[in-house]
Short mmCIF file of C-alpha atoms in Angstrom, two decimals:
data_model
loop_
_atom_site.label_atom_id
_atom_site.label_comp_id
_atom_site.label_asym_id
_atom_site.label_seq_id
_atom_site.Cartn_x
_atom_site.Cartn_y
_atom_site.Cartn_z
CA UNK A 3 84.14 97.05 89.99
CA UNK A 4 84.50 100.66 88.92
CA UNK A 5 87.45 102.51 90.42
CA UNK A 6 86.42 105.34 92.73
CA UNK A 7 89.35 107.63 92.13
CA UNK A 8 89.90 110.38 94.63
CA UNK A 9 91.75 113.58 93.84
CA UNK A 10 95.53 113.47 94.09
CA UNK A 11 97.53 116.73 94.19
CA UNK A 12 96.27 117.55 90.71
CA UNK A 13 94.55 120.86 90.00
CA UNK A 14 91.39 119.12 88.79
CA UNK A 15 89.50 116.00 89.94
CA UNK A 16 90.37 112.91 87.92
CA UNK A 17 86.80 112.59 86.67
CA UNK A 18 87.10 116.05 85.12
CA UNK A 19 90.50 115.24 83.66
CA UNK A 20 89.01 112.28 81.82
CA UNK A 21 86.97 114.78 79.83
CA UNK A 22 89.71 117.40 79.46
CA UNK A 23 92.61 115.11 78.53
CA UNK A 24 94.82 116.66 75.85
CA UNK A 25 96.19 114.45 73.12
CA UNK A 26 99.29 116.15 71.74
CA UNK A 27 100.44 116.17 68.14
CA UNK A 28 100.46 112.92 66.20
CA UNK A 29 100.84 111.63 62.72
CA UNK A 30 104.29 110.03 62.56
CA UNK A 31 104.87 106.32 62.76
CA UNK A 32 107.60 104.95 64.99
CA UNK A 33 108.36 101.47 66.28
CA UNK A 34 107.91 100.21 69.84
CA UNK A 35 111.66 99.71 70.09
CA UNK A 36 112.17 103.29 71.27
CA UNK A 37 115.69 103.26 69.88
CA UNK A 38 115.68 104.93 66.45
CA UNK A 39 116.06 108.71 66.63
CA UNK A 40 113.89 110.62 64.19
CA UNK A 41 115.43 113.84 62.94
CA UNK A 42 112.47 116.20 63.28
CA UNK A 43 109.42 115.65 65.47
CA UNK A 44 108.87 119.34 66.18
CA UNK A 45 105.83 119.67 63.91
CA UNK A 46 104.19 116.51 65.25
CA UNK A 47 105.02 117.59 68.81
CA UNK A 48 102.71 120.60 68.40
CA UNK A 49 101.51 121.78 71.81
CA UNK A 50 104.40 120.02 73.52
CA UNK A 51 106.84 122.33 71.76
CA UNK A 52 104.91 125.41 72.86
CA UNK A 53 104.70 124.28 76.48
CA UNK A 54 108.30 123.04 76.64
CA UNK A 55 110.35 125.60 74.67
CA UNK A 56 113.66 124.36 76.10
CA UNK A 57 113.19 120.74 75.01
CA UNK A 58 114.70 119.84 71.64
CA UNK A 59 111.72 118.17 69.97
CA UNK A 60 113.66 117.95 66.72
CA UNK A 61 114.91 114.65 68.20
CA UNK A 62 112.49 111.92 69.23
CA UNK A 63 112.16 108.14 69.34
CA UNK A 64 108.37 107.82 69.72
CA UNK A 65 105.29 109.39 68.19
CA UNK A 66 104.43 112.58 70.14
CA UNK A 67 100.79 111.71 69.48
CA UNK A 68 101.10 108.94 72.08
CA UNK A 69 101.65 111.49 74.85
CA UNK A 70 98.65 112.28 77.05
CA UNK A 71 98.29 114.99 79.67
CA UNK A 72 97.90 113.54 83.14
CA UNK A 73 96.47 116.80 84.51
CA UNK A 74 99.28 118.50 86.42
CA UNK A 75 101.85 120.56 84.62
CA UNK A 76 105.62 120.44 84.84
CA UNK A 77 106.66 119.51 88.41
CA UNK A 78 102.99 119.58 89.44
CA UNK A 79 103.86 116.32 91.15
CA UNK A 80 107.03 117.47 92.92
CA UNK A 81 110.06 115.21 93.02
CA UNK A 82 112.00 114.84 96.27
CA UNK A 83 115.43 116.36 95.74
CA UNK A 84 116.70 116.52 99.31
CA UNK A 85 115.52 113.22 100.78
CA UNK A 86 115.39 112.77 104.54
CA UNK A 87 115.93 109.40 106.21
CA UNK A 88 115.56 108.00 109.71
CA UNK A 89 116.64 104.61 111.13
CA UNK A 90 114.20 101.77 110.45
CA UNK A 91 113.97 101.16 114.21
CA UNK A 92 112.51 104.64 114.73
CA UNK A 93 109.90 104.66 111.97
CA UNK A 94 106.21 104.17 112.69
CA UNK A 95 105.12 102.22 109.63
CA UNK A 96 102.74 99.30 109.34
CA UNK A 97 104.55 96.02 108.67
CA UNK A 98 102.48 95.38 105.52
CA UNK A 99 103.19 98.71 103.85
CA UNK A 100 105.06 98.43 100.54
CA UNK A 101 108.54 99.90 100.24
CA UNK A 102 111.16 100.00 97.49
CA UNK A 103 114.32 98.49 98.93
CA UNK A 104 117.66 99.56 97.50
CA UNK A 105 120.95 98.11 98.71
CA UNK A 106 124.26 99.45 97.42
CA UNK A 107 127.45 98.45 99.19
CA UNK A 108 126.87 98.53 102.93
CA UNK A 109 123.91 100.91 102.70
CA UNK A 110 120.28 99.79 102.69
CA UNK A 111 117.40 102.22 102.23
CA UNK A 112 113.63 101.83 102.05
CA UNK A 113 111.44 104.23 100.07
CA UNK A 114 107.80 103.75 101.19
CA UNK A 115 105.10 103.96 98.54
CA UNK A 116 103.08 106.05 101.02
CA UNK A 117 105.59 108.81 100.12
CA UNK A 118 106.37 107.97 96.49
CA UNK A 119 102.70 107.85 95.54
CA UNK A 120 102.68 111.63 96.07
CA UNK A 121 106.10 112.47 94.58
CA UNK A 122 106.92 109.68 92.07
CA UNK A 123 110.65 110.52 91.90
CA UNK A 124 113.36 110.70 94.57
CA UNK A 125 116.73 112.06 93.47
CA UNK A 126 119.17 110.50 95.92
CA UNK A 127 122.81 109.46 96.25
CA UNK A 128 124.07 106.25 97.84
CA UNK A 129 127.81 106.27 98.39
CA UNK A 130 129.16 107.70 95.17
CA UNK A 131 126.23 106.53 93.04
CA UNK A 132 123.52 109.08 92.16
CA UNK A 133 120.17 107.28 91.90
CA UNK A 134 116.60 108.05 90.91
CA UNK A 135 114.02 106.00 92.79
CA UNK A 136 110.78 106.14 90.81
CA UNK A 137 107.22 104.92 91.19
CA UNK A 138 104.37 105.26 88.69
CA UNK A 139 101.08 104.55 90.50
CA UNK A 140 99.05 104.15 87.30
CA UNK A 141 101.23 101.25 86.17
CA UNK A 142 102.52 100.15 89.59
CA UNK A 143 106.09 100.27 88.28
CA UNK A 144 108.77 100.78 90.95
CA UNK A 145 112.11 101.22 89.17
CA UNK A 146 115.49 102.51 90.34
CA UNK A 147 118.00 104.12 87.97
CA UNK A 148 121.60 105.26 88.03
CA UNK A 149 121.31 108.99 87.22
CA UNK A 150 124.56 109.13 85.28
CA UNK A 151 124.61 109.38 81.48
CA UNK A 152 128.17 109.46 80.22
CA UNK A 153 130.00 111.97 82.40
CA UNK A 154 126.83 113.87 83.32
CA UNK A 155 124.71 113.45 86.46
CA UNK A 156 121.02 114.17 85.87
CA UNK A 157 118.29 115.31 88.24
CA UNK A 158 114.77 114.29 87.31
CA UNK A 159 111.35 115.87 87.64
CA UNK A 160 107.84 115.02 86.47
CA UNK A 161 106.44 116.32 83.17
CA UNK A 162 102.80 115.88 84.18
CA UNK A 163 102.31 113.78 81.04
CA UNK A 164 101.96 110.07 80.38
CA UNK A 165 102.64 107.61 77.60
CA UNK A 166 100.92 104.22 77.77
CA UNK A 167 99.67 105.42 81.18
CA UNK A 168 103.30 105.50 82.35
CA UNK A 169 105.15 108.36 84.01
CA UNK A 170 107.18 110.62 81.73
CA UNK A 171 110.13 112.21 83.51
CA UNK A 172 112.39 115.01 82.35
CA UNK A 173 115.96 115.83 83.24
CA UNK A 174 116.72 119.34 84.43
CA UNK A 175 120.00 119.58 82.54
CA UNK A 176 118.73 119.22 78.97
CA UNK A 177 114.93 119.15 79.49
CA UNK A 178 114.88 115.81 77.65
CA UNK A 179 111.89 113.56 78.35
CA UNK A 180 112.38 110.03 79.65
CA UNK A 181 110.02 107.05 79.76
CA UNK A 182 110.01 105.70 83.30
CA UNK A 183 109.13 102.11 82.40
CA UNK A 184 112.04 101.70 79.97
CA UNK A 185 114.49 104.28 81.29
CA UNK A 186 114.92 105.61 77.75
CA UNK A 187 114.96 109.23 76.63
CA UNK A 188 112.20 109.76 74.06
CA UNK A 189 112.45 113.50 73.29
CA UNK A 190 115.30 115.98 73.40
CA UNK A 191 119.06 116.12 73.40
CA UNK A 192 119.37 112.70 75.05
CA UNK A 193 116.81 110.98 72.76
CA UNK A 194 117.90 107.37 72.28
CA UNK A 195 119.98 107.26 75.47
CA UNK A 196 119.07 104.86 78.26
CA UNK A 197 119.52 104.96 82.02
CA UNK A 198 120.95 101.92 83.79
CA UNK A 199 118.39 100.13 85.96
CA UNK A 200 119.60 98.99 89.37
CA UNK A 201 118.37 95.87 91.22
CA UNK A 202 115.81 96.75 93.87
CA UNK A 203 112.91 95.07 95.59
CA UNK A 204 109.28 96.02 96.09
CA UNK A 205 108.55 94.38 99.43
CA UNK A 206 106.87 94.85 102.79
CA UNK A 207 108.36 97.08 105.45
CA UNK A 208 108.56 94.01 107.70
CA UNK A 209 110.81 92.27 105.17
CA UNK A 210 113.02 95.34 104.96
CA UNK A 211 113.53 95.82 108.67
CA UNK A 212 114.07 92.08 109.23
CA UNK A 213 116.72 91.94 106.51
CA UNK A 214 118.29 95.33 107.26
CA UNK A 215 117.72 96.28 110.91
CA UNK A 216 120.33 99.03 110.54
CA UNK A 217 118.68 100.34 107.36
CA UNK A 218 117.23 103.79 106.78
CA UNK A 219 113.73 104.79 105.70
CA UNK A 220 112.65 107.79 103.62
CA UNK A 221 110.32 110.12 105.49
CA UNK A 222 108.58 113.28 104.26
CA UNK A 223 110.47 116.51 104.76
CA UNK A 224 107.14 118.09 105.70
CA UNK A 225 104.68 115.46 107.00
CA UNK A 226 101.78 117.87 106.51
CA UNK A 227 102.48 118.62 102.85
CA UNK A 228 100.43 115.65 101.61
CA UNK A 229 98.16 113.04 103.23
CA UNK A 230 100.98 110.50 103.36
CA UNK A 231 99.71 106.97 103.87
CA UNK A 232 96.51 107.70 101.97
CA UNK A 233 95.88 106.25 98.52
CA UNK A 234 94.44 108.77 96.02
CA UNK A 235 93.68 105.94 93.56
CA UNK A 236 91.14 103.96 95.62
CA UNK A 237 90.11 100.75 93.87
CA UNK A 238 92.35 101.35 90.87
CA UNK A 239 93.98 97.91 90.72
CA UNK A 240 90.61 96.17 90.73
CA UNK A 241 89.03 98.40 88.09
CA UNK A 242 88.22 97.14 84.63
CA UNK A 243 90.49 99.30 82.49
CA UNK A 244 93.62 101.41 83.02
CA UNK A 245 93.37 105.17 83.38
CA UNK A 246 94.43 107.38 80.44
CA UNK A 247 95.42 104.39 78.31
CA UNK A 248 94.54 104.13 74.62
CA UNK A 249 96.44 101.01 73.60
CA UNK A 250 95.58 97.36 73.17
CA UNK A 251 95.25 95.03 76.14
CA UNK A 252 96.78 91.55 76.40
CA UNK A 253 94.75 88.41 75.80
CA UNK A 254 94.21 85.80 78.48
CA UNK A 255 94.80 88.09 81.46
CA UNK A 256 93.08 91.16 82.87
CA UNK A 257 94.79 94.44 81.96
CA UNK A 258 95.20 95.40 85.63
CA UNK A 259 96.38 92.04 86.87
CA UNK A 260 99.89 92.16 88.23
CA UNK A 261 102.76 90.53 86.38
CA UNK A 262 106.40 89.97 87.30
CA UNK A 263 108.75 91.26 84.59
CA UNK A 264 112.40 90.33 84.09
CA UNK A 265 113.94 91.61 80.86
CA UNK A 266 111.56 90.59 78.04
CA UNK A 267 109.71 87.94 80.05
CA UNK A 268 106.61 88.23 82.21
CA UNK A 269 104.76 85.86 84.52
CA UNK A 270 101.37 86.49 86.11
CA UNK A 271 101.67 87.23 89.81
CA UNK A 272 98.73 84.89 90.42
CA UNK A 273 100.75 82.01 88.95
CA UNK A 274 103.75 82.81 91.13
CA UNK A 275 101.52 83.21 94.17
CA UNK A 276 100.04 79.78 93.47
CA UNK A 277 103.38 78.03 92.89
CA UNK A 278 105.38 80.09 95.44
CA UNK A 279 108.51 79.68 93.29
CA UNK A 280 109.23 79.58 89.56
CA UNK A 281 112.57 78.55 88.05
CA UNK A 282 113.42 79.42 84.47
CA UNK A 283 116.95 78.54 83.45
CA UNK A 284 119.12 80.51 85.91
CA UNK A 285 116.28 82.77 87.07
CA UNK A 286 114.50 82.10 90.37
CA UNK A 287 111.27 83.94 91.23
CA UNK A 288 109.89 83.63 94.76
CA UNK A 289 106.63 84.90 96.30
CA UNK A 290 105.89 85.39 99.97
CA UNK A 291 102.87 86.92 101.72
CA UNK A 292 102.83 90.08 103.79
CA UNK A 293 102.63 93.10 101.45
CA UNK A 294 99.55 95.30 101.03
CA UNK A 295 98.45 96.74 97.70
CA UNK A 296 99.15 100.48 97.50
CA UNK A 297 96.27 100.94 95.04
CA UNK A 298 93.33 99.29 96.79
CA UNK A 299 91.88 100.85 99.95
CA UNK A 300 91.93 104.47 101.04
CA UNK A 301 94.64 103.73 103.60
CA UNK A 302 97.57 101.90 102.03
CA UNK A 303 98.22 99.81 105.13
CA UNK A 304 94.75 98.24 104.80
CA UNK A 305 95.18 97.20 101.17
CA UNK A 306 94.51 93.63 100.16
CA UNK A 307 97.29 91.07 100.15
CA UNK A 308 99.49 91.06 97.04
CA UNK A 309 102.65 89.65 98.59
CA UNK A 310 106.29 90.35 97.83
CA UNK A 311 108.48 89.00 95.04
CA UNK A 312 112.19 88.38 94.79
CA UNK A 313 113.86 87.79 91.43
CA UNK A 314 117.34 86.34 91.51
CA UNK A 315 119.89 84.90 89.11
CA UNK A 316 121.67 81.70 90.05
CA UNK A 317 125.39 82.38 89.65
CA UNK A 318 127.94 79.80 88.51
CA UNK A 319 129.08 79.34 92.12
CA UNK A 320 125.52 78.57 93.23
CA UNK A 321 124.91 81.95 94.88
CA UNK A 322 121.68 83.86 94.28
CA UNK A 323 122.11 87.46 93.11
CA UNK A 324 119.28 89.98 92.87
CA UNK A 325 118.06 90.65 89.32
CA UNK A 326 116.45 93.79 87.94
CA UNK A 327 112.70 93.13 87.93
CA UNK A 328 109.44 94.90 88.53
CA UNK A 329 105.88 94.00 89.41
CA UNK A 330 103.63 95.95 87.10
CA UNK A 331 100.26 95.57 85.37
CA UNK A 332 99.69 93.27 82.41
CA UNK A 333 98.64 96.13 80.11
CA UNK A 334 101.94 97.92 80.75
CA UNK A 335 104.09 94.97 79.76
CA UNK A 336 101.93 94.45 76.66
CA UNK A 337 102.17 98.14 75.70
CA UNK A 338 105.97 98.07 75.70
CA UNK A 339 106.50 94.44 74.65
CA UNK A 340 103.48 93.69 72.43
CA UNK A 341 105.09 90.65 70.81
CA UNK A 342 106.02 88.96 74.08
CA UNK A 343 103.56 86.59 75.79
CA UNK A 344 102.66 86.70 79.46
CA UNK A 345 103.04 83.31 81.11
CA UNK A 346 99.84 82.53 83.01
CA UNK A 347 100.06 78.76 83.50
#
């Protein structure tokens, strides 16, 4: 099936962007580790340097030639910086709709993908912990970060660019660029630094409200700003090839098949769905039905069944503790961990 993309909040239709994509710079060779800082990428950064004069491109950890324009410019996809929440009992949301669940201390919040699809980043604070709740639709990666680096608290926005089809964020303090999938700064003053990922769950709204009846749910500040609940990427997760991706694809699994990732390991979601539970040393993965795909039908609530996953570590005392995990596409895991296999059987 060919994906019938519809126009998000971008200034041009996606079909046009496919023709007009800008490939910036290029020419230097860096490893996939994203850890070594190269002392001058400014020449290779080319157009990036001209468009981002306040970013220090003399420091980088990846080849600027791997950066692709996604269409919108800086903050063209606006982050949510003053999030608004209402009690879960007062939200009108279909039970199958996917939400990112974050629990810190006694506070539980749900961030629906119907909102994050249109904003990608929520800068929030839970208790005394500043967090960034992020979602990249093109790689289906829902990841939560602690926004603190050293003694600094960062606010994040969208660059409008992608690397390996993954969201590239920037921090407003230093204008450094950050890879959403890894949480690592790739250009700028913070190049080589990494954000701490926090355990969260991508699950159905029904699961959230059953587990946290006193929880809160993110709602749009202006419900008319975007067509919230609509999916601008109709048919994307059943298309043949990822959008704006130039890398290799994994063998033995479709590039847009979902995988469950914990650290450097990945299992196909189809395998987990079949077995319902997978145990690997002290890691326990569990699948349950009830969650709609956010990247299938025009209305998210009508998306096909993909189910929800929990990933937990078995502690020495026998208790299960939530692990950092994400459900992403096979091509994404392969792009960032090319030497690691995906377990399919």
